[in-house]
Amino acid sequence: MRILVAADSLSLPRPHRINNFNPVTENELAVHYHETYGSLIDRKLRQNNPELYIEVINRGQRSCTIKSVAEQFADHLFFFQPDVIVLQVGIVDLWYREHLGGKQYVNVHEFSVYYSRILEFIKMRPQVKLAVVGILPTSVKMDTRYSGINKQVTLYNQVLKKGADNNQVFFIDMEPDLNPKQPQQYLLPDDHHLNKAGNQLVAGKLLSLLQAIIYNVAGFQHYQQNHFDEAYSNFVSSYESFSDYADNLYNLICLAFDRNEFLLLKQIFDKIQKHNLHHTELNDLIHTVREKANL
């Protein structure tokens, strides 16, 4: 599995004071490369899946906006040929810039247009997954200084979330995890960049999705070889890792029905309804299974 990270500086190592960093006297960083979420998922996936080829390519850039990513996305997708692209942008785009008279680098309409271009690209490679990391809020202090900036975070996140189908494009919501009154839990003192714990948080959420994808692929391979017990076990593991993955849900429901696992089916159906998942083929399958199993 090759994973490419297309992101801003939140994906990169960072010194304690980047504007005053002295390479002669400073060796200790606030976040070292091995502590970034890209490096963390690389090591953890290798550890959990020693039989697989795992490669994480971090193409993060400082001050990167969604416009920059959209302009480079063809390279990311067609030339690096990843299995998964992690997209993590937005805070640079939406931040109010004093040198621009309070304007943003990329307003929400432009943000939506560039995101649509990225989605058009990803549809050209249906087998490639896009994991979109949501924008984290900032502190109450910053929200006061830049009035309403956290409302902008929510607005831009809504754009990102609308593009997700939980089958090829996944949105990883970060807003609920950060309390603007206690930003230092996950952010550096600039109330913007991820600290070590913040990188661990993002890595953990990405790992849940990535491991679910791996389990689902393994399950499908076992199914093609008529190893139905192994296939079922992998589909269950995928579901336990990331329960909203539509392709795996379809596979798991089919096998669970064949095995008369009606209790599990009911749990799955209840969760799908609770999470308000919409996927045409999956919804059609659920309707059919409900009728046949009288669930």
PDB file of C-alpha atoms in Angstrom:
ATOM      1  CA  MET A   1       0.000   0.000   0.000  1.00  0.00           C
ATOM      2  CA  ARG A   2       1.375   3.373  -1.044  1.00  0.00           C
ATOM      3  CA  ILE A   3      -0.026   6.372   0.826  1.00  0.00           C
ATOM      4  CA  LEU A   4       0.619   9.933  -0.315  1.00  0.00           C
ATOM      5  CA  VAL A   5       0.096  12.868   2.040  1.00  0.00           C
ATOM      6  CA  ALA A   6      -0.910  16.100   0.262  1.00  0.00           C
ATOM      7  CA  ALA A   7      -1.018  18.664   3.033  1.00  0.00           C
ATOM      8  CA  ASP A   8       0.092  21.946   4.535  1.00  0.00           C
ATOM      9  CA  SER A   9       2.648  22.469   7.303  1.00  0.00           C
ATOM     10  CA  LEU A  10       0.539  20.587   9.857  1.00  0.00           C
ATOM     11  CA  SER A  11       1.994  17.419   8.331  1.00  0.00           C
ATOM     12  CA  LEU A  12       5.611  18.554   8.728  1.00  0.00           C
ATOM     13  CA  PRO A  13       8.248  18.722  11.472  1.00  0.00           C
ATOM     14  CA  ARG A  14       8.267  22.047  13.296  1.00  0.00           C
ATOM     15  CA  PRO A  15      10.631  23.949  15.599  1.00  0.00           C
ATOM     16  CA  HIS A  16       9.396  25.690  18.718  1.00  0.00           C
ATOM     17  CA  ARG A  17       9.772  29.166  17.163  1.00  0.00           C
ATOM     18  CA  ILE A  18       9.938  28.888  13.398  1.00  0.00           C
ATOM     19  CA  ASN A  19      10.500  32.609  12.771  1.00  0.00           C
ATOM     20  CA  ASN A  20      13.412  32.693  15.221  1.00  0.00           C
ATOM     21  CA  PHE A  21      14.830  29.236  14.632  1.00  0.00           C
ATOM     22  CA  ASN A  22      18.612  29.090  14.952  1.00  0.00           C
ATOM     23  CA  PRO A  23      20.010  25.913  13.368  1.00  0.00           C
ATOM     24  CA  VAL A  24      23.375  26.525  15.023  1.00  0.00           C
ATOM     25  CA  THR A  25      22.083  26.374  18.587  1.00  0.00           C
ATOM     26  CA  GLU A  26      18.787  24.483  18.299  1.00  0.00           C
ATOM     27  CA  ASN A  27      18.507  20.738  17.749  1.00  0.00           C
ATOM     28  CA  GLU A  28      15.338  19.953  19.673  1.00  0.00           C
ATOM     29  CA  LEU A  29      12.126  20.507  17.714  1.00  0.00           C
ATOM     30  CA  ALA A  30       8.554  20.880  18.904  1.00  0.00           C
ATOM     31  CA  VAL A  31       7.660  18.065  16.497  1.00  0.00           C
ATOM     32  CA  HIS A  32      10.331  15.867  14.900  1.00  0.00           C
ATOM     33  CA  TYR A  33       9.742  14.073  11.618  1.00  0.00           C
ATOM     34  CA  HIS A  34       9.270  10.721  13.334  1.00  0.00           C
ATOM     35  CA  GLU A  35       6.512  12.355  15.410  1.00  0.00           C
ATOM     36  CA  THR A  36       4.492  13.615  12.431  1.00  0.00           C
ATOM     37  CA  TYR A  37       1.297  11.755  11.638  1.00  0.00           C
ATOM     38  CA  GLY A  38       2.645  10.565   8.290  1.00  0.00           C
ATOM     39  CA  SER A  39       5.631   8.910   9.928  1.00  0.00           C
ATOM     40  CA  LEU A  40       3.440   7.493  12.702  1.00  0.00           C
ATOM     41  CA  ILE A  41       1.038   5.775  10.302  1.00  0.00           C
ATOM     42  CA  ASP A  42       3.967   4.474   8.267  1.00  0.00           C
ATOM     43  CA  ARG A  43       5.530   2.703  11.240  1.00  0.00           C
ATOM     44  CA  LYS A  44       2.258   1.460  12.704  1.00  0.00           C
ATOM     45  CA  LEU A  45       0.995   0.009   9.421  1.00  0.00           C
ATOM     46  CA  ARG A  46       4.311  -1.784   8.900  1.00  0.00           C
ATOM     47  CA  GLN A  47       4.096  -3.154  12.423  1.00  0.00           C
ATOM     48  CA  ASN A  48       0.487  -4.327  12.032  1.00  0.00           C
ATOM     49  CA  ASN A  49       0.900  -5.702   8.503  1.00  0.00           C
ATOM     50  CA  PRO A  50       4.423  -7.138   8.169  1.00  0.00           C
ATOM     51  CA  GLU A  51       3.379  -9.150   5.121  1.00  0.00           C
ATOM     52  CA  LEU A  52       2.450  -6.019   3.153  1.00  0.00           C
ATOM     53  CA  TYR A  53       4.507  -3.440   1.306  1.00  0.00           C
ATOM     54  CA  ILE A  54       3.843  -0.115   3.041  1.00  0.00           C
ATOM     55  CA  GLU A  55       5.131   3.237   1.818  1.00  0.00           C
ATOM     56  CA  VAL A  56       4.120   6.708   3.010  1.00  0.00           C
ATOM     57  CA  ILE A  57       5.159   9.670   0.859  1.00  0.00           C
ATOM     58  CA  ASN A  58       4.820  13.047   2.581  1.00  0.00           C
ATOM     59  CA  ARG A  59       4.432  15.830   0.014  1.00  0.00           C
ATOM     60  CA  GLY A  60       3.314  18.387   2.574  1.00  0.00           C
ATOM     61  CA  GLN A  61       4.358  21.989   1.967  1.00  0.00           C
ATOM     62  CA  ARG A  62       4.404  25.016   4.222  1.00  0.00           C
ATOM     63  CA  SER A  63       1.698  27.629   3.502  1.00  0.00           C
ATOM     64  CA  CYS A  64      -0.027  25.160   1.200  1.00  0.00           C
ATOM     65  CA  THR A  65      -3.631  25.888   0.201  1.00  0.00           C
ATOM     66  CA  ILE A  66      -6.187  23.706  -1.538  1.00  0.00           C
ATOM     67  CA  LYS A  67      -5.389  25.679  -4.698  1.00  0.00           C
ATOM     68  CA  SER A  68      -1.779  24.479  -4.489  1.00  0.00           C
ATOM     69  CA  VAL A  69      -2.885  20.874  -3.957  1.00  0.00           C
ATOM     70  CA  ALA A  70      -5.378  21.017  -6.831  1.00  0.00           C
ATOM     71  CA  GLU A  71      -2.663  22.315  -9.162  1.00  0.00           C
ATOM     72  CA  GLN A  72      -0.360  19.417  -8.178  1.00  0.00           C
ATOM     73  CA  PHE A  73      -3.005  16.725  -7.819  1.00  0.00           C
ATOM     74  CA  ALA A  74      -2.450  15.180 -11.248  1.00  0.00           C
ATOM     75  CA  ASP A  75       1.175  14.541 -10.267  1.00  0.00           C
ATOM     76  CA  HIS A  76       0.111  13.107  -6.916  1.00  0.00           C
ATOM     77  CA  LEU A  77      -2.469  10.797  -8.446  1.00  0.00           C
ATOM     78  CA  PHE A  78      -1.180   9.738 -11.849  1.00  0.00           C
ATOM     79  CA  PHE A  79       2.602   9.760 -11.424  1.00  0.00           C
ATOM     80  CA  PHE A  80       3.097   8.645  -7.819  1.00  0.00           C
ATOM     81  CA  GLN A  81       0.274   6.091  -8.269  1.00  0.00           C
ATOM     82  CA  PRO A  82      -0.782   5.836  -4.606  1.00  0.00           C
ATOM     83  CA  ASP A  83      -3.435   3.540  -3.209  1.00  0.00           C
ATOM     84  CA  VAL A  84      -4.556   6.229  -0.764  1.00  0.00           C
ATOM     85  CA  ILE A  85      -4.158  10.002  -0.779  1.00  0.00           C
ATOM     86  CA  VAL A  86      -4.436  11.853   2.518  1.00  0.00           C
ATOM     87  CA  LEU A  87      -5.667  15.407   1.937  1.00  0.00           C
ATOM     88  CA  GLN A  88      -5.141  17.816   4.821  1.00  0.00           C
ATOM     89  CA  VAL A  89      -5.590  21.504   4.021  1.00  0.00           C
ATOM     90  CA  GLY A  90      -7.839  24.400   4.927  1.00  0.00           C
ATOM     91  CA  ILE A  91      -6.472  26.389   7.845  1.00  0.00           C
ATOM     92  CA  VAL A  92      -4.076  28.302   5.573  1.00  0.00           C
ATOM     93  CA  ASP A  93      -6.908  28.974   3.135  1.00  0.00           C
ATOM     94  CA  LEU A  94      -9.440  30.333   5.623  1.00  0.00           C
ATOM     95  CA  TRP A  95      -7.220  32.347   7.974  1.00  0.00           C
ATOM     96  CA  TYR A  96      -7.770  36.120   7.930  1.00  0.00           C
ATOM     97  CA  ARG A  97      -4.625  37.808   6.612  1.00  0.00           C
ATOM     98  CA  GLU A  98      -3.699  41.213   8.008  1.00  0.00           C
ATOM     99  CA  HIS A  99      -1.467  41.993   5.018  1.00  0.00           C
ATOM    100  CA  LEU A 100      -4.485  41.374   2.759  1.00  0.00           C
ATOM    101  CA  GLY A 101      -6.701  43.705   4.741  1.00  0.00           C
ATOM    102  CA  GLY A 102      -8.373  40.853   6.592  1.00  0.00           C
ATOM    103  CA  LYS A 103      -9.097  38.795   3.488  1.00  0.00           C
ATOM    104  CA  GLN A 104      -8.435  35.062   3.105  1.00  0.00           C
ATOM    105  CA  TYR A 105      -6.027  33.410   0.707  1.00  0.00           C
ATOM    106  CA  VAL A 106      -8.877  31.200  -0.573  1.00  0.00           C
ATOM    107  CA  ASN A 107     -12.478  32.143   0.197  1.00  0.00           C
ATOM    108  CA  VAL A 108     -15.051  29.418   0.769  1.00  0.00           C
ATOM    109  CA  HIS A 109     -16.451  29.586  -2.769  1.00  0.00           C
ATOM    110  CA  GLU A 110     -12.985  29.222  -4.301  1.00  0.00           C
ATOM    111  CA  PHE A 111     -12.229  26.475  -1.781  1.00  0.00           C
ATOM    112  CA  SER A 112     -15.283  24.554  -2.986  1.00  0.00           C
ATOM    113  CA  VAL A 113     -14.285  24.977  -6.635  1.00  0.00           C
ATOM    114  CA  TYR A 114     -10.750  23.650  -6.077  1.00  0.00           C
ATOM    115  CA  TYR A 115     -12.056  20.772  -3.963  1.00  0.00           C
ATOM    116  CA  SER A 116     -14.434  19.833  -6.783  1.00  0.00           C
ATOM    117  CA  ARG A 117     -11.459  19.683  -9.148  1.00  0.00           C
ATOM    118  CA  ILE A 118      -9.695  17.291  -6.786  1.00  0.00           C
ATOM    119  CA  LEU A 119     -12.808  15.106  -6.616  1.00  0.00           C
ATOM    120  CA  GLU A 120     -13.024  15.067 -10.409  1.00  0.00           C
ATOM    121  CA  PHE A 121      -9.429  13.849 -10.559  1.00  0.00           C
ATOM    122  CA  ILE A 122      -9.925  11.111  -7.961  1.00  0.00           C
ATOM    123  CA  LYS A 123     -12.925   9.738  -9.873  1.00  0.00           C
ATOM    124  CA  MET A 124     -10.543   8.964 -12.745  1.00  0.00           C
ATOM    125  CA  ARG A 125      -8.929   6.349 -10.490  1.00  0.00           C
ATOM    126  CA  PRO A 126     -11.872   4.591  -8.755  1.00  0.00           C
ATOM    127  CA  GLN A 127      -9.541   2.200  -6.932  1.00  0.00           C
ATOM    128  CA  VAL A 128      -7.682   5.052  -5.188  1.00  0.00           C
ATOM    129  CA  LYS A 129      -9.060   6.216  -1.843  1.00  0.00           C
ATOM    130  CA  LEU A 130      -9.056   9.837  -0.669  1.00  0.00           C
ATOM    131  CA  ALA A 131      -8.914  10.410   3.099  1.00  0.00           C
ATOM    132  CA  VAL A 132      -9.807  14.026   3.860  1.00  0.00           C
ATOM    133  CA  VAL A 133      -8.648  15.218   7.274  1.00  0.00           C
ATOM    134  CA  GLY A 134     -10.981  17.889   8.625  1.00  0.00           C
ATOM    135  CA  ILE A 135      -9.734  21.273   9.816  1.00  0.00           C
ATOM    136  CA  LEU A 136      -9.150  21.636  13.543  1.00  0.00           C
ATOM    137  CA  PRO A 137     -10.590  24.683  15.326  1.00  0.00           C
ATOM    138  CA  THR A 138      -8.289  27.194  16.960  1.00  0.00           C
ATOM    139  CA  SER A 139      -8.342  28.732  20.435  1.00  0.00           C
ATOM    140  CA  VAL A 140     -10.858  31.115  21.980  1.00  0.00           C
ATOM    141  CA  LYS A 141      -8.036  33.670  22.037  1.00  0.00           C
ATOM    142  CA  MET A 142      -7.531  33.412  18.272  1.00  0.00           C
ATOM    143  CA  ASP A 143     -11.276  33.347  17.638  1.00  0.00           C
ATOM    144  CA  THR A 144     -11.495  36.654  19.493  1.00  0.00           C
ATOM    145  CA  ARG A 145      -8.506  38.173  17.735  1.00  0.00           C
ATOM    146  CA  TYR A 146      -9.734  36.999  14.317  1.00  0.00           C
ATOM    147  CA  SER A 147     -13.449  37.362  14.914  1.00  0.00           C
ATOM    148  CA  GLY A 148     -15.443  34.295  13.883  1.00  0.00           C
ATOM    149  CA  ILE A 149     -12.487  32.251  12.612  1.00  0.00           C
ATOM    150  CA  ASN A 150     -13.869  29.060  14.157  1.00  0.00           C
ATOM    151  CA  LYS A 151     -17.151  29.598  12.298  1.00  0.00           C
ATOM    152  CA  GLN A 152     -15.040  29.658   9.143  1.00  0.00           C
ATOM    153  CA  VAL A 153     -13.482  26.349  10.201  1.00  0.00           C
ATOM    154  CA  THR A 154     -16.953  24.811  10.427  1.00  0.00           C
ATOM    155  CA  LEU A 155     -17.992  26.326   7.091  1.00  0.00           C
ATOM    156  CA  TYR A 156     -14.938  24.999   5.240  1.00  0.00           C
ATOM    157  CA  ASN A 157     -15.310  21.610   6.914  1.00  0.00           C
ATOM    158  CA  GLN A 158     -18.869  21.427   5.600  1.00  0.00           C
ATOM    159  CA  VAL A 159     -17.474  21.777   2.081  1.00  0.00           C
ATOM    160  CA  LEU A 160     -15.025  18.934   2.680  1.00  0.00           C
ATOM    161  CA  LYS A 161     -17.660  16.732   4.289  1.00  0.00           C
ATOM    162  CA  LYS A 162     -20.092  17.115   1.384  1.00  0.00           C
ATOM    163  CA  GLY A 163     -17.549  15.539  -0.945  1.00  0.00           C
ATOM    164  CA  ALA A 164     -17.334  12.313   1.063  1.00  0.00           C
ATOM    165  CA  ASP A 165     -19.177   9.159  -0.005  1.00  0.00           C
ATOM    166  CA  ASN A 166     -17.612   6.792   2.578  1.00  0.00           C
ATOM    167  CA  ASN A 167     -16.586   4.508  -0.249  1.00  0.00           C
ATOM    168  CA  GLN A 168     -13.858   6.278  -2.206  1.00  0.00           C
ATOM    169  CA  VAL A 169     -13.769   9.631  -0.418  1.00  0.00           C
ATOM    170  CA  PHE A 170     -13.744   9.720   3.391  1.00  0.00           C
ATOM    171  CA  PHE A 171     -14.056  12.746   5.676  1.00  0.00           C
ATOM    172  CA  ILE A 172     -12.334  12.501   9.047  1.00  0.00           C
ATOM    173  CA  ASP A 173     -14.007  14.995  11.357  1.00  0.00           C
ATOM    174  CA  MET A 174     -11.564  16.670  13.748  1.00  0.00           C
ATOM    175  CA  GLU A 175     -13.753  19.455  15.162  1.00  0.00           C
ATOM    176  CA  PRO A 176     -15.260  17.449  18.050  1.00  0.00           C
ATOM    177  CA  ASP A 177     -11.804  16.526  19.343  1.00  0.00           C
ATOM    178  CA  LEU A 178     -10.482  20.006  20.033  1.00  0.00           C
ATOM    179  CA  ASN A 179     -11.814  22.232  22.794  1.00  0.00           C
ATOM    180  CA  PRO A 180     -11.083  25.891  21.873  1.00  0.00           C
ATOM    181  CA  LYS A 181     -10.775  26.616  25.593  1.00  0.00           C
ATOM    182  CA  GLN A 182      -7.999  24.012  25.919  1.00  0.00           C
ATOM    183  CA  PRO A 183      -6.176  24.085  22.562  1.00  0.00           C
ATOM    184  CA  GLN A 184      -2.811  23.046  24.001  1.00  0.00           C
ATOM    185  CA  GLN A 185      -4.062  19.498  24.334  1.00  0.00           C
ATOM    186  CA  TYR A 186      -3.440  19.045  20.605  1.00  0.00           C
ATOM    187  CA  LEU A 187      -1.950  22.308  19.316  1.00  0.00           C
ATOM    188  CA  LEU A 188       1.371  24.092  19.727  1.00  0.00           C
ATOM    189  CA  PRO A 189       1.411  27.485  21.518  1.00  0.00           C
ATOM    190  CA  ASP A 190       0.653  29.196  18.178  1.00  0.00           C
ATOM    191  CA  ASP A 191      -2.857  27.641  18.474  1.00  0.00           C
ATOM    192  CA  HIS A 192      -2.541  26.470  14.912  1.00  0.00           C
ATOM    193  CA  HIS A 193      -0.044  23.673  14.335  1.00  0.00           C
ATOM    194  CA  LEU A 194      -0.290  20.151  15.702  1.00  0.00           C
ATOM    195  CA  ASN A 195       1.797  19.231  18.704  1.00  0.00           C
ATOM    196  CA  LYS A 196       2.953  15.665  19.327  1.00  0.00           C
ATOM    197  CA  ALA A 197      -0.398  14.627  20.792  1.00  0.00           C
ATOM    198  CA  GLY A 198      -2.204  16.288  17.889  1.00  0.00           C
ATOM    199  CA  ASN A 199      -0.173  14.275  15.411  1.00  0.00           C
ATOM    200  CA  GLN A 200      -0.978  11.123  17.371  1.00  0.00           C
ATOM    201  CA  LEU A 201      -4.680  12.012  17.254  1.00  0.00           C
ATOM    202  CA  VAL A 202      -4.693  12.455  13.474  1.00  0.00           C
ATOM    203  CA  ALA A 203      -2.583   9.327  12.991  1.00  0.00           C
ATOM    204  CA  GLY A 204      -4.978   7.264  15.091  1.00  0.00           C
ATOM    205  CA  LYS A 205      -7.994   8.326  13.055  1.00  0.00           C
ATOM    206  CA  LEU A 206      -6.192   7.693   9.774  1.00  0.00           C
ATOM    207  CA  LEU A 207      -4.982   4.298  10.969  1.00  0.00           C
ATOM    208  CA  SER A 208      -8.547   3.202  11.701  1.00  0.00           C
ATOM    209  CA  LEU A 209      -9.537   3.949   8.112  1.00  0.00           C
ATOM    210  CA  LEU A 210      -6.367   2.599   6.497  1.00  0.00           C
ATOM    211  CA  GLN A 211      -6.506  -0.646   8.445  1.00  0.00           C
ATOM    212  CA  ALA A 212     -10.168  -1.046   7.465  1.00  0.00           C
ATOM    213  CA  ILE A 213      -9.191  -0.701   3.808  1.00  0.00           C
ATOM    214  CA  ILE A 214      -6.470  -3.331   4.235  1.00  0.00           C
ATOM    215  CA  TYR A 215      -8.853  -5.772   5.947  1.00  0.00           C
ATOM    216  CA  ASN A 216     -11.482  -5.267   3.257  1.00  0.00           C
ATOM    217  CA  VAL A 217      -9.012  -5.969   0.458  1.00  0.00           C
ATOM    218  CA  ALA A 218      -7.813  -9.106   2.254  1.00  0.00           C
ATOM    219  CA  GLY A 219     -11.401 -10.216   2.791  1.00  0.00           C
ATOM    220  CA  PHE A 220     -12.240  -9.818  -0.873  1.00  0.00           C
ATOM    221  CA  GLN A 221      -9.146 -11.794  -1.883  1.00  0.00           C
ATOM    222  CA  HIS A 222     -10.147 -14.629   0.467  1.00  0.00           C
ATOM    223  CA  TYR A 223     -13.687 -14.535  -0.908  1.00  0.00           C
ATOM    224  CA  GLN A 224     -12.429 -14.915  -4.477  1.00  0.00           C
ATOM    225  CA  GLN A 225     -10.497 -18.007  -3.338  1.00  0.00           C
ATOM    226  CA  ASN A 226     -13.632 -19.446  -1.664  1.00  0.00           C
ATOM    227  CA  HIS A 227     -12.080 -18.998   1.793  1.00  0.00           C
ATOM    228  CA  PHE A 228     -15.344 -17.731   3.224  1.00  0.00           C
ATOM    229  CA  ASP A 229     -14.481 -17.957   6.929  1.00  0.00           C
ATOM    230  CA  GLU A 230     -11.309 -15.921   6.419  1.00  0.00           C
ATOM    231  CA  ALA A 231     -13.192 -13.462   4.222  1.00  0.00           C
ATOM    232  CA  TYR A 232     -15.884 -12.996   6.856  1.00  0.00           C
ATOM    233  CA  SER A 233     -13.290 -12.509   9.597  1.00  0.00           C
ATOM    234  CA  ASN A 234     -11.548  -9.776   7.610  1.00  0.00           C
ATOM    235  CA  PHE A 235     -14.804  -8.000   6.762  1.00  0.00           C
ATOM    236  CA  VAL A 236     -15.738  -8.013  10.454  1.00  0.00           C
ATOM    237  CA  SER A 237     -12.300  -6.636  11.367  1.00  0.00           C
ATOM    238  CA  SER A 238     -12.698  -3.898   8.767  1.00  0.00           C
ATOM    239  CA  TYR A 239     -16.098  -3.003  10.194  1.00  0.00           C
ATOM    240  CA  GLU A 240     -14.706  -2.865  13.718  1.00  0.00           C
ATOM    241  CA  SER A 241     -11.873  -0.612  12.558  1.00  0.00           C
ATOM    242  CA  PHE A 242     -14.000   1.840  10.523  1.00  0.00           C
ATOM    243  CA  SER A 243     -17.701   1.078  10.617  1.00  0.00           C
ATOM    244  CA  ASP A 244     -18.842   3.518   7.897  1.00  0.00           C
ATOM    245  CA  TYR A 245     -16.835   2.069   4.990  1.00  0.00           C
ATOM    246  CA  ALA A 246     -19.572   1.420   2.410  1.00  0.00           C
ATOM    247  CA  ASP A 247     -17.767  -1.164   0.267  1.00  0.00           C
ATOM    248  CA  ASN A 248     -16.896  -3.256   3.304  1.00  0.00           C
ATOM    249  CA  LEU A 249     -20.425  -2.915   4.669  1.00  0.00           C
ATOM    250  CA  TYR A 250     -21.754  -4.323   1.406  1.00  0.00           C
ATOM    251  CA  ASN A 251     -19.358  -7.282   1.563  1.00  0.00           C
ATOM    252  CA  LEU A 252     -20.013  -7.929   5.244  1.00  0.00           C
ATOM    253  CA  ILE A 253     -23.798  -7.773   4.894  1.00  0.00           C
ATOM    254  CA  CYS A 254     -23.738 -10.269   2.012  1.00  0.00           C
ATOM    255  CA  LEU A 255     -21.651 -12.798   3.939  1.00  0.00           C
ATOM    256  CA  ALA A 256     -23.425 -12.211   7.246  1.00  0.00           C
ATOM    257  CA  PHE A 257     -26.743 -12.931   5.531  1.00  0.00           C
ATOM    258  CA  ASP A 258     -25.370 -16.142   4.002  1.00  0.00           C
ATOM    259  CA  ARG A 259     -24.193 -17.196   7.474  1.00  0.00           C
ATOM    260  CA  ASN A 260     -27.493 -16.250   9.174  1.00  0.00           C
ATOM    261  CA  GLU A 261     -25.720 -13.712  11.387  1.00  0.00           C
ATOM    262  CA  PHE A 262     -28.960 -11.827  11.966  1.00  0.00           C
ATOM    263  CA  LEU A 263     -27.946 -10.180  15.243  1.00  0.00           C
ATOM    264  CA  LEU A 264     -24.902  -8.623  13.593  1.00  0.00           C
ATOM    265  CA  LEU A 265     -27.019  -7.549  10.628  1.00  0.00           C
ATOM    266  CA  LYS A 266     -29.460  -5.768  12.907  1.00  0.00           C
ATOM    267  CA  GLN A 267     -26.585  -3.980  14.660  1.00  0.00           C
ATOM    268  CA  ILE A 268     -25.162  -2.914  11.302  1.00  0.00           C
ATOM    269  CA  PHE A 269     -28.515  -1.669  10.022  1.00  0.00           C
ATOM    270  CA  ASP A 270     -29.128   0.318  13.202  1.00  0.00           C
ATOM    271  CA  LYS A 271     -25.704   1.953  12.974  1.00  0.00           C
ATOM    272  CA  ILE A 272     -26.155   2.800   9.290  1.00  0.00           C
ATOM    273  CA  GLN A 273     -29.468   4.448  10.106  1.00  0.00           C
ATOM    274  CA  LYS A 274     -27.958   6.316  13.053  1.00  0.00           C
ATOM    275  CA  HIS A 275     -25.041   7.585  10.980  1.00  0.00           C
ATOM    276  CA  ASN A 276     -27.390   8.489   8.120  1.00  0.00           C
ATOM    277  CA  LEU A 277     -25.235   6.792   5.481  1.00  0.00           C
ATOM    278  CA  HIS A 278     -26.426   7.185   1.906  1.00  0.00           C
ATOM    279  CA  HIS A 279     -25.077   4.805  -0.731  1.00  0.00           C
ATOM    280  CA  THR A 280     -27.405   3.571  -3.467  1.00  0.00           C
ATOM    281  CA  GLU A 281     -26.117   0.014  -3.897  1.00  0.00           C
ATOM    282  CA  LEU A 282     -25.750  -0.460  -0.153  1.00  0.00           C
ATOM    283  CA  ASN A 283     -29.230   0.863   0.551  1.00  0.00           C
ATOM    284  CA  ASP A 284     -30.710  -1.443  -2.103  1.00  0.00           C
ATOM    285  CA  LEU A 285     -28.928  -4.426  -0.537  1.00  0.00           C
ATOM    286  CA  ILE A 286     -30.163  -3.513   2.934  1.00  0.00           C
ATOM    287  CA  HIS A 287     -33.737  -3.287   1.658  1.00  0.00           C
ATOM    288  CA  THR A 288     -33.448  -6.742   0.054  1.00  0.00           C
ATOM    289  CA  VAL A 289     -31.873  -8.356   3.123  1.00  0.00           C
ATOM    290  CA  ARG A 290     -34.424  -6.783   5.460  1.00  0.00           C
ATOM    291  CA  GLU A 291     -37.239  -8.292   3.429  1.00  0.00           C
ATOM    292  CA  LYS A 292     -35.692 -11.754   3.143  1.00  0.00           C
ATOM    293  CA  ALA A 293     -34.539 -11.932   6.772  1.00  0.00           C
ATOM    294  CA  ASN A 294     -37.606 -10.161   8.131  1.00  0.00           C
ATOM    295  CA  LEU A 295     -35.428  -7.665  10.013  1.00  0.00           C
TER     296      LEU A 295
END
